[in-house]
mmCIF file of C-alpha atoms in Angstrom:
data_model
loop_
_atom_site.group_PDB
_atom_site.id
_atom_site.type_symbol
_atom_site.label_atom_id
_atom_site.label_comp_id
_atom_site.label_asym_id
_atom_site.label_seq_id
_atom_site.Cartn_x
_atom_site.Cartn_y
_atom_site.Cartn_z
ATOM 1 C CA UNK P 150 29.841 62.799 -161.382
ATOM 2 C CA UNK P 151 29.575 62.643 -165.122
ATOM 3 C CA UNK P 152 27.746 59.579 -165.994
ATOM 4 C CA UNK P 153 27.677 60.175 -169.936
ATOM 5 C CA UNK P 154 29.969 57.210 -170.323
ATOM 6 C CA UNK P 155 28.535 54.552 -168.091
ATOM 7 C CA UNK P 156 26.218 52.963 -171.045
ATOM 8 C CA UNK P 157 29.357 52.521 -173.478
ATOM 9 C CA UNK P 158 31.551 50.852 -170.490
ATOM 10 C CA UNK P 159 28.852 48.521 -170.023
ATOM 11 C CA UNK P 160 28.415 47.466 -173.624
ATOM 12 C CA UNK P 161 31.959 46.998 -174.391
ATOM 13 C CA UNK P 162 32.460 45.177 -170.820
ATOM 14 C CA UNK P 163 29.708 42.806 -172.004
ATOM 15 C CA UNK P 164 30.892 42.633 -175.598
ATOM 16 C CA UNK P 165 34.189 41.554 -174.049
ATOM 17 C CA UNK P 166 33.342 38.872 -172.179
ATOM 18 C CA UNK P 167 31.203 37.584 -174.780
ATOM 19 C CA UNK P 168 34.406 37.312 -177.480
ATOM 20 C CA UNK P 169 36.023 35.697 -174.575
ATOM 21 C CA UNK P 170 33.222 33.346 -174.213
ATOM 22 C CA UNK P 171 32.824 32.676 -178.053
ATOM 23 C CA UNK P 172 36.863 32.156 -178.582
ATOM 24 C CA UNK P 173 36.413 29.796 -175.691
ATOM 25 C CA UNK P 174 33.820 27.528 -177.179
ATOM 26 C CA UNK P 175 35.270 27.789 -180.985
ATOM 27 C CA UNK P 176 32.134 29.949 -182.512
ATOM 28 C CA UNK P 177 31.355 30.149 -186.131
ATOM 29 C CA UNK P 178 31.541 33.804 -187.619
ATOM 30 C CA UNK P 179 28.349 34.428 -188.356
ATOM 31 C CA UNK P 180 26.880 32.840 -185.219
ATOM 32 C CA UNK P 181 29.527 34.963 -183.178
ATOM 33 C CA UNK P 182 28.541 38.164 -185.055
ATOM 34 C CA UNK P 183 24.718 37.550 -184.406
ATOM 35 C CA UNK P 184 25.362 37.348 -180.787
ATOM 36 C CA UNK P 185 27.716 39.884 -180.272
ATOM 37 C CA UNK P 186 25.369 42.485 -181.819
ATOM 38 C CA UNK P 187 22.572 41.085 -179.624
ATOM 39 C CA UNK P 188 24.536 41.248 -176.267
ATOM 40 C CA UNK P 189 25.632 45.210 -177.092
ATOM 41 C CA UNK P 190 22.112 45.984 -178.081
ATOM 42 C CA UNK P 191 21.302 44.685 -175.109
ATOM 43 C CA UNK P 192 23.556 45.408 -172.897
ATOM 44 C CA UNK P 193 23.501 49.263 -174.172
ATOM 45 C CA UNK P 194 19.929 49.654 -173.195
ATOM 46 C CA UNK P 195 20.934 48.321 -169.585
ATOM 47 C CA UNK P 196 23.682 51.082 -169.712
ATOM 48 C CA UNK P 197 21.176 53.754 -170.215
ATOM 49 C CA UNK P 198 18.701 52.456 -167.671
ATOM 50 C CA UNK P 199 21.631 52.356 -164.981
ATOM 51 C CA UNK P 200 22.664 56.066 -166.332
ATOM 52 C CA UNK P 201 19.034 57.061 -166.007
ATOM 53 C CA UNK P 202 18.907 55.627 -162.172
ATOM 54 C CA UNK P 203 22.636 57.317 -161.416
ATOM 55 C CA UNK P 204 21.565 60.414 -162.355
ATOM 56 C CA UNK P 205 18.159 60.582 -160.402
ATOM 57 C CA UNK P 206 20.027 59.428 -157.395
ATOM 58 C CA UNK P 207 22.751 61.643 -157.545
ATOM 59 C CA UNK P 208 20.295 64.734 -157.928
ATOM 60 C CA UNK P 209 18.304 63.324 -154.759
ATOM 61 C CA UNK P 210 21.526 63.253 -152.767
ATOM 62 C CA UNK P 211 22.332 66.791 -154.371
ATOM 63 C CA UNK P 212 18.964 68.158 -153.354
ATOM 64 C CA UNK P 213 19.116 66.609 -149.945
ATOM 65 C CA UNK P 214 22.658 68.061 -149.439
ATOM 66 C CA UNK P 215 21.278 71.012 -150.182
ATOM 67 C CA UNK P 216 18.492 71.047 -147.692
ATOM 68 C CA UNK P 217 20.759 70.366 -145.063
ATOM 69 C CA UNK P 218 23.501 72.892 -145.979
ATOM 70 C CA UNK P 219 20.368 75.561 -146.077
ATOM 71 C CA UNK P 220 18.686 74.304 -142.252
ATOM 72 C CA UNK P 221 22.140 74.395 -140.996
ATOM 73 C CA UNK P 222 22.737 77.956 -142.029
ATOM 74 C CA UNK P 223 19.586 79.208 -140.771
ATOM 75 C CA UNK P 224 20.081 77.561 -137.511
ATOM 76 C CA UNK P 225 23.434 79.454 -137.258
ATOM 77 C CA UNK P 226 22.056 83.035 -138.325
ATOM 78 C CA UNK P 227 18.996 82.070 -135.753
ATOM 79 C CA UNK P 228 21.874 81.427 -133.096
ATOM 80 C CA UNK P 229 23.884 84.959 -134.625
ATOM 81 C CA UNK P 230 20.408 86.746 -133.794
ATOM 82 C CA UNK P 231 19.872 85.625 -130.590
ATOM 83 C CA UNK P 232 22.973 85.960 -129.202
ATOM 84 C CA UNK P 233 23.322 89.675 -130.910
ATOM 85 C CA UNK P 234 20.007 90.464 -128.936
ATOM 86 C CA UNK P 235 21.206 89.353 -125.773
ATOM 87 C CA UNK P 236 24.319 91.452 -126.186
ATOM 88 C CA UNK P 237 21.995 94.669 -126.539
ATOM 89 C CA UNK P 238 19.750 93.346 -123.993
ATOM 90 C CA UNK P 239 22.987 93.491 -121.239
ATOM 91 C CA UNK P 240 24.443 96.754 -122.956
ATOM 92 C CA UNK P 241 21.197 98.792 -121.943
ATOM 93 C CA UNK P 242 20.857 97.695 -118.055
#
């Protein structure tokens, strides 16, 4: 999953809200621009963080996906083997 834009849809998600918000309670310009640049700041770092956490978790899954595929497939060459020596075993009595 590509998680490149997950800090930019939560700063503009927040930056929405907070227009909404300051239309709502009939904000001077210059206290409206002060805020809004505060709450994307802000609200971008949390995007990274949550891109930073996403991405570790999705490589943990990956890895652990992995691990499983990889014991499964063993398990079924084991089986392969075993049942390929028993064949020869019957084949030479």
């Amino acid at each position: 999953m590509k998680t490149n834009y997950v800090p930019a849809i939560v700063m503009l998600s927040a930056g929405l809200i907070d227009c909404i918000l300051a239309i709502g309670k009939d904000m001077s310009l210059v206290d409206f621009t002060r805020q809004l640049l505060l709450v994307l700041v802000i609200f971008l770092i949390i995007g990274w963080i949550a891109r930073i956490v996403l991405d570790k978790t999705m490589k943990m899954f990956a890895d652990k996906k992995e691990e499983d595929k990889e014991s499964k497939d063993k398990d079924k060459d084991k089986e392969k083997d075993e049942s390929v020596s028993e064949e020869k075993g019957e084949n030479t009595k």
